[in-house]
Amino acid sequence: MKTLLLASALGLSMTSFALADTAVVATTDLNLRAGPGSQYPVVGVIGAGQSTMVKGCINQGKWCNVSTGSEDAWAYSDYLAMDSNGTQVVLTDRSPDAGIAVVEAPARISNGDAGAMAGGVTGAIIGAVAGGPVGAAIGGAAGTVAGGAAGTITPPPQTVRTYVTAHRTEPVYLDGEVVVGAGLPDTVSLAEIPDYDYRYAYINGQPVLVDAHSRRIVYVVR
């Protein structure tokens, strides 16, 4: 009975008990969120090339429940890669028989998470982030992950970080995850930074630096 109650609390489907956790690697610096969606607060980050364990993914969705060692979180499958018969494949593009458990999104969030979301979310998702590294980040050789940080810049000076955090803009929520190389739709306004080449916006709860011409994210301010 305790096992059944625990499964219900975690929102996991019963199929997850029949499948083992699967090792994956991040193809770029990737946010870990408190829930399966871009509106949930960021609770951590997986560095490019670092590994974690996937407990399962939402059916017909791109959010996967991962274990960080101390607690569970959610990550976007476009930027996770797994081994498939000696070849690295993007988790989103896995075959149906890859052995990844199907999990359900939590039916409800805790009061703490609700407060965190209410404090950061001011509107519904208005669009989508254009894909970042995804498949291009997977190297040709088996077991190789490369190029996840393509388009990144040297970390900005402290004056830029201070300006961006002190001059918050209206947050925008887009479907997907904010990673270096991802593109923003034209509907997202970009704010200028004095004496600096890049602009910025607050996307999915995080400030990002953006190339105004390509509208590609060049740095995620963490």
PDB file of C-alpha atoms in Angstrom:
ATOM      1  CA  MET A   1       0.000   0.000   0.000  1.00  0.00           C
ATOM      2  CA  LYS A   2       2.863   2.391   0.807  1.00  0.00           C
ATOM      3  CA  THR A   3       4.394   1.750  -2.603  1.00  0.00           C
ATOM      4  CA  LEU A   4       1.106   2.534  -4.350  1.00  0.00           C
ATOM      5  CA  LEU A   5       0.667   5.723  -2.374  1.00  0.00           C
ATOM      6  CA  LEU A   6       4.192   6.835  -3.201  1.00  0.00           C
ATOM      7  CA  ALA A   7       3.609   6.224  -6.894  1.00  0.00           C
ATOM      8  CA  SER A   8       0.468   8.328  -6.765  1.00  0.00           C
ATOM      9  CA  ALA A   9       2.242  11.169  -5.006  1.00  0.00           C
ATOM     10  CA  LEU A  10       4.974  11.299  -7.604  1.00  0.00           C
ATOM     11  CA  GLY A  11       2.504  11.167 -10.468  1.00  0.00           C
ATOM     12  CA  LEU A  12       4.236   8.192 -12.050  1.00  0.00           C
ATOM     13  CA  SER A  13       2.484   5.660 -14.220  1.00  0.00           C
ATOM     14  CA  MET A  14       2.746   2.067 -13.137  1.00  0.00           C
ATOM     15  CA  THR A  15       4.828   1.263 -16.221  1.00  0.00           C
ATOM     16  CA  SER A  16       7.744   3.125 -14.673  1.00  0.00           C
ATOM     17  CA  PHE A  17       8.216   0.359 -12.100  1.00  0.00           C
ATOM     18  CA  ALA A  18       8.992  -2.164 -14.814  1.00  0.00           C
ATOM     19  CA  LEU A  19      11.739  -0.086 -16.425  1.00  0.00           C
ATOM     20  CA  ALA A  20      15.111   0.934 -15.059  1.00  0.00           C
ATOM     21  CA  ASP A  21      16.321   4.526 -14.989  1.00  0.00           C
ATOM     22  CA  THR A  22      18.279   5.494 -18.106  1.00  0.00           C
ATOM     23  CA  ALA A  23      21.551   7.426 -18.221  1.00  0.00           C
ATOM     24  CA  VAL A  24      21.508  10.559 -20.387  1.00  0.00           C
ATOM     25  CA  VAL A  25      23.922  13.417 -21.038  1.00  0.00           C
ATOM     26  CA  ALA A  26      23.129  17.114 -21.473  1.00  0.00           C
ATOM     27  CA  THR A  27      24.060  18.490 -24.914  1.00  0.00           C
ATOM     28  CA  THR A  28      24.185  22.050 -23.541  1.00  0.00           C
ATOM     29  CA  ASP A  29      23.875  23.769 -20.172  1.00  0.00           C
ATOM     30  CA  LEU A  30      20.315  22.783 -19.319  1.00  0.00           C
ATOM     31  CA  ASN A  31      17.859  24.012 -16.701  1.00  0.00           C
ATOM     32  CA  LEU A  32      16.286  21.673 -14.188  1.00  0.00           C
ATOM     33  CA  ARG A  33      12.784  22.780 -13.233  1.00  0.00           C
ATOM     34  CA  ALA A  34      10.422  22.040 -10.373  1.00  0.00           C
ATOM     35  CA  GLY A  35       7.772  20.753 -12.776  1.00  0.00           C
ATOM     36  CA  PRO A  36       7.175  19.779 -16.412  1.00  0.00           C
ATOM     37  CA  GLY A  37       6.799  23.182 -18.015  1.00  0.00           C
ATOM     38  CA  SER A  38       8.568  26.441 -18.755  1.00  0.00           C
ATOM     39  CA  GLN A  39       6.509  28.266 -16.116  1.00  0.00           C
ATOM     40  CA  TYR A  40       7.990  26.218 -13.286  1.00  0.00           C
ATOM     41  CA  PRO A  41      10.927  27.720 -11.363  1.00  0.00           C
ATOM     42  CA  VAL A  42      14.487  26.640 -12.114  1.00  0.00           C
ATOM     43  CA  VAL A  43      15.899  24.516  -9.294  1.00  0.00           C
ATOM     44  CA  GLY A  44      19.273  23.652 -10.819  1.00  0.00           C
ATOM     45  CA  VAL A  45      21.268  23.172 -14.000  1.00  0.00           C
ATOM     46  CA  ILE A  46      23.057  20.305 -15.765  1.00  0.00           C
ATOM     47  CA  GLY A  47      26.302  21.401 -17.374  1.00  0.00           C
ATOM     48  CA  ALA A  48      27.005  20.528 -21.007  1.00  0.00           C
ATOM     49  CA  GLY A  49      28.427  17.016 -21.158  1.00  0.00           C
ATOM     50  CA  GLN A  50      27.261  16.102 -17.663  1.00  0.00           C
ATOM     51  CA  SER A  51      25.158  13.011 -17.113  1.00  0.00           C
ATOM     52  CA  THR A  52      22.021  12.337 -15.107  1.00  0.00           C
ATOM     53  CA  MET A  53      19.417   9.606 -14.844  1.00  0.00           C
ATOM     54  CA  VAL A  54      16.017   9.800 -16.521  1.00  0.00           C
ATOM     55  CA  LYS A  55      13.205   8.191 -14.559  1.00  0.00           C
ATOM     56  CA  GLY A  56      10.641   8.675 -17.332  1.00  0.00           C
ATOM     57  CA  CYS A  57       9.104  11.135 -19.805  1.00  0.00           C
ATOM     58  CA  ILE A  58       5.591  12.462 -20.315  1.00  0.00           C
ATOM     59  CA  ASN A  59       3.711  10.670 -23.074  1.00  0.00           C
ATOM     60  CA  GLN A  60       3.751  12.711 -26.309  1.00  0.00           C
ATOM     61  CA  GLY A  61       5.599  15.482 -24.488  1.00  0.00           C
ATOM     62  CA  LYS A  62       9.164  16.674 -24.123  1.00  0.00           C
ATOM     63  CA  TRP A  63       9.495  16.978 -20.363  1.00  0.00           C
ATOM     64  CA  CYS A  64      11.286  14.198 -18.524  1.00  0.00           C
ATOM     65  CA  ASN A  65      11.629  13.451 -14.834  1.00  0.00           C
ATOM     66  CA  VAL A  66      15.307  13.209 -13.909  1.00  0.00           C
ATOM     67  CA  SER A  67      17.189  12.364 -10.744  1.00  0.00           C
ATOM     68  CA  THR A  68      19.814  14.852  -9.596  1.00  0.00           C
ATOM     69  CA  GLY A  69      21.062  12.607  -6.827  1.00  0.00           C
ATOM     70  CA  SER A  70      19.451  14.524  -3.975  1.00  0.00           C
ATOM     71  CA  GLU A  71      16.019  15.132  -5.497  1.00  0.00           C
ATOM     72  CA  ASP A  72      13.965  14.790  -8.658  1.00  0.00           C
ATOM     73  CA  ALA A  73      13.476  17.559 -11.209  1.00  0.00           C
ATOM     74  CA  TRP A  74      12.269  18.016 -14.795  1.00  0.00           C
ATOM     75  CA  ALA A  75      14.345  18.619 -17.931  1.00  0.00           C
ATOM     76  CA  TYR A  76      13.545  19.254 -21.612  1.00  0.00           C
ATOM     77  CA  SER A  77      14.288  16.196 -23.759  1.00  0.00           C
ATOM     78  CA  ASP A  78      15.459  18.129 -26.844  1.00  0.00           C
ATOM     79  CA  TYR A  79      18.748  18.749 -25.038  1.00  0.00           C
ATOM     80  CA  LEU A  80      19.356  15.317 -23.532  1.00  0.00           C
ATOM     81  CA  ALA A  81      21.080  12.465 -25.371  1.00  0.00           C
ATOM     82  CA  MET A  82      21.066   8.741 -24.659  1.00  0.00           C
ATOM     83  CA  ASP A  83      23.008   5.763 -25.943  1.00  0.00           C
ATOM     84  CA  SER A  84      21.193   3.610 -28.494  1.00  0.00           C
ATOM     85  CA  ASN A  85      23.213   0.604 -29.623  1.00  0.00           C
ATOM     86  CA  GLY A  86      26.461   2.535 -29.415  1.00  0.00           C
ATOM     87  CA  THR A  87      25.130   5.734 -30.998  1.00  0.00           C
ATOM     88  CA  GLN A  88      24.107   8.899 -29.178  1.00  0.00           C
ATOM     89  CA  VAL A  89      20.567  10.002 -30.033  1.00  0.00           C
ATOM     90  CA  VAL A  90      18.485  12.931 -28.835  1.00  0.00           C
ATOM     91  CA  LEU A  91      16.069  11.737 -26.168  1.00  0.00           C
ATOM     92  CA  THR A  92      13.148  13.347 -28.006  1.00  0.00           C
ATOM     93  CA  ASP A  93      13.926  11.197 -31.057  1.00  0.00           C
ATOM     94  CA  ARG A  94      14.246   7.918 -29.178  1.00  0.00           C
ATOM     95  CA  SER A  95      12.601   4.810 -30.594  1.00  0.00           C
ATOM     96  CA  PRO A  96       9.417   3.491 -28.939  1.00  0.00           C
ATOM     97  CA  ASP A  97      11.346   0.500 -27.600  1.00  0.00           C
ATOM     98  CA  ALA A  98      14.121   2.597 -26.043  1.00  0.00           C
ATOM     99  CA  GLY A  99      13.051   1.510 -22.574  1.00  0.00           C
ATOM    100  CA  ILE A 100      12.098   4.972 -21.274  1.00  0.00           C
ATOM    101  CA  ALA A 101       9.211   4.816 -18.830  1.00  0.00           C
ATOM    102  CA  VAL A 102       6.088   6.902 -19.423  1.00  0.00           C
ATOM    103  CA  VAL A 103       5.243   9.165 -16.485  1.00  0.00           C
ATOM    104  CA  GLU A 104       2.332  11.464 -15.838  1.00  0.00           C
ATOM    105  CA  ALA A 105       2.594  15.153 -15.091  1.00  0.00           C
ATOM    106  CA  PRO A 106       1.880  15.936 -11.435  1.00  0.00           C
ATOM    107  CA  ALA A 107      -1.848  16.388 -10.910  1.00  0.00           C
ATOM    108  CA  ARG A 108      -1.183  19.348  -8.674  1.00  0.00           C
ATOM    109  CA  ILE A 109       1.757  21.198  -7.210  1.00  0.00           C
ATOM    110  CA  SER A 110       2.619  21.824  -3.592  1.00  0.00           C
ATOM    111  CA  ASN A 111       1.810  25.104  -1.895  1.00  0.00           C
ATOM    112  CA  GLY A 112       5.473  26.075  -2.062  1.00  0.00           C
ATOM    113  CA  ASP A 113       5.676  25.492  -5.797  1.00  0.00           C
ATOM    114  CA  ALA A 114       2.380  27.278  -6.320  1.00  0.00           C
ATOM    115  CA  GLY A 115       3.759  30.330  -4.563  1.00  0.00           C
ATOM    116  CA  ALA A 116       6.919  30.243  -6.651  1.00  0.00           C
ATOM    117  CA  MET A 117       4.924  30.030  -9.853  1.00  0.00           C
ATOM    118  CA  ALA A 118       2.486  32.745  -8.837  1.00  0.00           C
ATOM    119  CA  GLY A 119       5.418  35.035  -8.091  1.00  0.00           C
ATOM    120  CA  GLY A 120       6.953  34.617 -11.513  1.00  0.00           C
ATOM    121  CA  VAL A 121       4.231  33.879 -14.027  1.00  0.00           C
ATOM    122  CA  THR A 122       2.211  36.842 -15.271  1.00  0.00           C
ATOM    123  CA  GLY A 123       0.587  35.329 -18.343  1.00  0.00           C
ATOM    124  CA  ALA A 124       0.122  32.311 -20.545  1.00  0.00           C
ATOM    125  CA  ILE A 125       2.678  30.881 -22.947  1.00  0.00           C
ATOM    126  CA  ILE A 126       2.601  33.104 -26.030  1.00  0.00           C
ATOM    127  CA  GLY A 127       4.835  31.224 -28.444  1.00  0.00           C
ATOM    128  CA  ALA A 128       7.751  28.850 -28.701  1.00  0.00           C
ATOM    129  CA  VAL A 129      11.514  28.978 -28.483  1.00  0.00           C
ATOM    130  CA  ALA A 130      13.052  28.057 -31.841  1.00  0.00           C
ATOM    131  CA  GLY A 131      15.223  24.968 -31.437  1.00  0.00           C
ATOM    132  CA  GLY A 132      18.748  25.278 -30.141  1.00  0.00           C
ATOM    133  CA  PRO A 133      21.478  22.611 -30.416  1.00  0.00           C
ATOM    134  CA  VAL A 134      19.201  19.512 -30.450  1.00  0.00           C
ATOM    135  CA  GLY A 135      20.379  16.959 -33.014  1.00  0.00           C
ATOM    136  CA  ALA A 136      23.225  19.138 -34.239  1.00  0.00           C
ATOM    137  CA  ALA A 137      24.811  18.693 -30.844  1.00  0.00           C
ATOM    138  CA  ILE A 138      25.254  14.972 -31.347  1.00  0.00           C
ATOM    139  CA  GLY A 139      28.663  14.068 -32.722  1.00  0.00           C
ATOM    140  CA  GLY A 140      29.129  11.533 -35.489  1.00  0.00           C
ATOM    141  CA  ALA A 141      31.223   9.167 -33.399  1.00  0.00           C
ATOM    142  CA  ALA A 142      29.488   6.876 -30.960  1.00  0.00           C
ATOM    143  CA  GLY A 143      29.397   8.314 -27.475  1.00  0.00           C
ATOM    144  CA  THR A 144      30.377  11.811 -28.607  1.00  0.00           C
ATOM    145  CA  VAL A 145      28.399  14.919 -27.762  1.00  0.00           C
ATOM    146  CA  ALA A 146      29.693  18.164 -29.190  1.00  0.00           C
ATOM    147  CA  GLY A 147      28.655  21.638 -30.280  1.00  0.00           C
ATOM    148  CA  GLY A 148      26.014  22.200 -27.611  1.00  0.00           C
ATOM    149  CA  ALA A 149      27.488  25.598 -26.787  1.00  0.00           C
ATOM    150  CA  ALA A 150      27.740  26.820 -30.385  1.00  0.00           C
ATOM    151  CA  GLY A 151      27.081  30.562 -30.597  1.00  0.00           C
ATOM    152  CA  THR A 152      27.955  31.234 -26.977  1.00  0.00           C
ATOM    153  CA  ILE A 153      29.936  34.301 -25.941  1.00  0.00           C
ATOM    154  CA  THR A 154      32.513  35.091 -23.308  1.00  0.00           C
ATOM    155  CA  PRO A 155      30.737  35.548 -19.966  1.00  0.00           C
ATOM    156  CA  PRO A 156      29.570  39.171 -19.797  1.00  0.00           C
ATOM    157  CA  PRO A 157      31.249  41.641 -17.434  1.00  0.00           C
ATOM    158  CA  GLN A 158      29.744  42.142 -14.003  1.00  0.00           C
ATOM    159  CA  THR A 159      28.417  45.552 -15.046  1.00  0.00           C
ATOM    160  CA  VAL A 160      26.209  43.864 -17.649  1.00  0.00           C
ATOM    161  CA  ARG A 161      24.964  41.241 -15.203  1.00  0.00           C
ATOM    162  CA  THR A 162      24.178  43.949 -12.664  1.00  0.00           C
ATOM    163  CA  TYR A 163      22.295  46.049 -15.227  1.00  0.00           C
ATOM    164  CA  VAL A 164      20.217  43.126 -16.459  1.00  0.00           C
ATOM    165  CA  THR A 165      19.228  42.009 -12.973  1.00  0.00           C
ATOM    166  CA  ALA A 166      18.540  45.569 -11.795  1.00  0.00           C
ATOM    167  CA  HIS A 167      16.397  46.437 -14.825  1.00  0.00           C
ATOM    168  CA  ARG A 168      13.985  43.546 -15.099  1.00  0.00           C
ATOM    169  CA  THR A 169      11.720  43.526 -18.124  1.00  0.00           C
ATOM    170  CA  GLU A 170       8.225  42.067 -18.422  1.00  0.00           C
ATOM    171  CA  PRO A 171       8.712  38.278 -18.332  1.00  0.00           C
ATOM    172  CA  VAL A 172       7.738  36.293 -21.411  1.00  0.00           C
ATOM    173  CA  TYR A 173       6.881  32.592 -21.339  1.00  0.00           C
ATOM    174  CA  LEU A 174       7.538  30.435 -24.385  1.00  0.00           C
ATOM    175  CA  ASP A 175       7.088  26.741 -25.004  1.00  0.00           C
ATOM    176  CA  GLY A 176      10.469  25.015 -24.821  1.00  0.00           C
ATOM    177  CA  GLU A 177      13.626  25.748 -22.858  1.00  0.00           C
ATOM    178  CA  VAL A 178      16.089  28.634 -22.879  1.00  0.00           C
ATOM    179  CA  VAL A 179      19.497  27.457 -24.088  1.00  0.00           C
ATOM    180  CA  VAL A 180      22.353  29.054 -25.981  1.00  0.00           C
ATOM    181  CA  GLY A 181      21.596  28.990 -29.698  1.00  0.00           C
ATOM    182  CA  ALA A 182      17.807  28.966 -29.353  1.00  0.00           C
ATOM    183  CA  GLY A 183      15.897  31.656 -31.258  1.00  0.00           C
ATOM    184  CA  LEU A 184      13.210  34.018 -30.006  1.00  0.00           C
ATOM    185  CA  PRO A 185      10.088  34.927 -32.021  1.00  0.00           C
ATOM    186  CA  ASP A 186       9.646  38.465 -33.336  1.00  0.00           C
ATOM    187  CA  THR A 187       6.881  39.056 -30.804  1.00  0.00           C
ATOM    188  CA  VAL A 188       9.446  39.146 -27.978  1.00  0.00           C
ATOM    189  CA  SER A 189      10.765  42.648 -27.269  1.00  0.00           C
ATOM    190  CA  LEU A 190      14.508  42.973 -26.695  1.00  0.00           C
ATOM    191  CA  ALA A 191      15.840  45.607 -24.292  1.00  0.00           C
ATOM    192  CA  GLU A 192      19.087  47.482 -24.877  1.00  0.00           C
ATOM    193  CA  ILE A 193      22.106  47.412 -22.566  1.00  0.00           C
ATOM    194  CA  PRO A 194      24.229  50.597 -22.460  1.00  0.00           C
ATOM    195  CA  ASP A 195      27.591  50.262 -24.236  1.00  0.00           C
ATOM    196  CA  TYR A 196      27.105  46.569 -24.980  1.00  0.00           C
ATOM    197  CA  ASP A 197      26.690  44.619 -28.205  1.00  0.00           C
ATOM    198  CA  TYR A 198      23.811  42.393 -27.116  1.00  0.00           C
ATOM    199  CA  ARG A 199      20.272  42.956 -25.902  1.00  0.00           C
ATOM    200  CA  TYR A 200      18.322  41.067 -23.275  1.00  0.00           C
ATOM    201  CA  ALA A 201      14.929  39.699 -22.316  1.00  0.00           C
ATOM    202  CA  TYR A 202      13.422  37.683 -19.485  1.00  0.00           C
ATOM    203  CA  ILE A 203      12.327  34.362 -20.962  1.00  0.00           C
ATOM    204  CA  ASN A 204      10.748  31.550 -18.940  1.00  0.00           C
ATOM    205  CA  GLY A 205      11.828  33.183 -15.712  1.00  0.00           C
ATOM    206  CA  GLN A 206      15.455  33.795 -16.701  1.00  0.00           C
ATOM    207  CA  PRO A 207      17.352  36.759 -18.159  1.00  0.00           C
ATOM    208  CA  VAL A 208      19.055  35.932 -21.461  1.00  0.00           C
ATOM    209  CA  LEU A 209      21.408  37.900 -23.695  1.00  0.00           C
ATOM    210  CA  VAL A 210      20.337  37.942 -27.331  1.00  0.00           C
ATOM    211  CA  ASP A 211      21.916  38.839 -30.670  1.00  0.00           C
ATOM    212  CA  ALA A 212      19.524  41.454 -32.046  1.00  0.00           C
ATOM    213  CA  HIS A 213      20.086  40.477 -35.687  1.00  0.00           C
ATOM    214  CA  SER A 214      19.654  36.705 -35.460  1.00  0.00           C
ATOM    215  CA  ARG A 215      17.475  36.831 -32.316  1.00  0.00           C
ATOM    216  CA  ARG A 216      19.486  33.883 -31.025  1.00  0.00           C
ATOM    217  CA  ILE A 217      20.261  33.480 -27.331  1.00  0.00           C
ATOM    218  CA  VAL A 218      24.003  33.894 -26.796  1.00  0.00           C
ATOM    219  CA  TYR A 219      24.118  33.669 -22.999  1.00  0.00           C
ATOM    220  CA  VAL A 220      21.826  32.604 -20.165  1.00  0.00           C
ATOM    221  CA  VAL A 221      22.371  34.727 -17.057  1.00  0.00           C
ATOM    222  CA  ARG A 222      22.376  32.451 -14.030  1.00  0.00           C
TER     223      ARG A 222
END
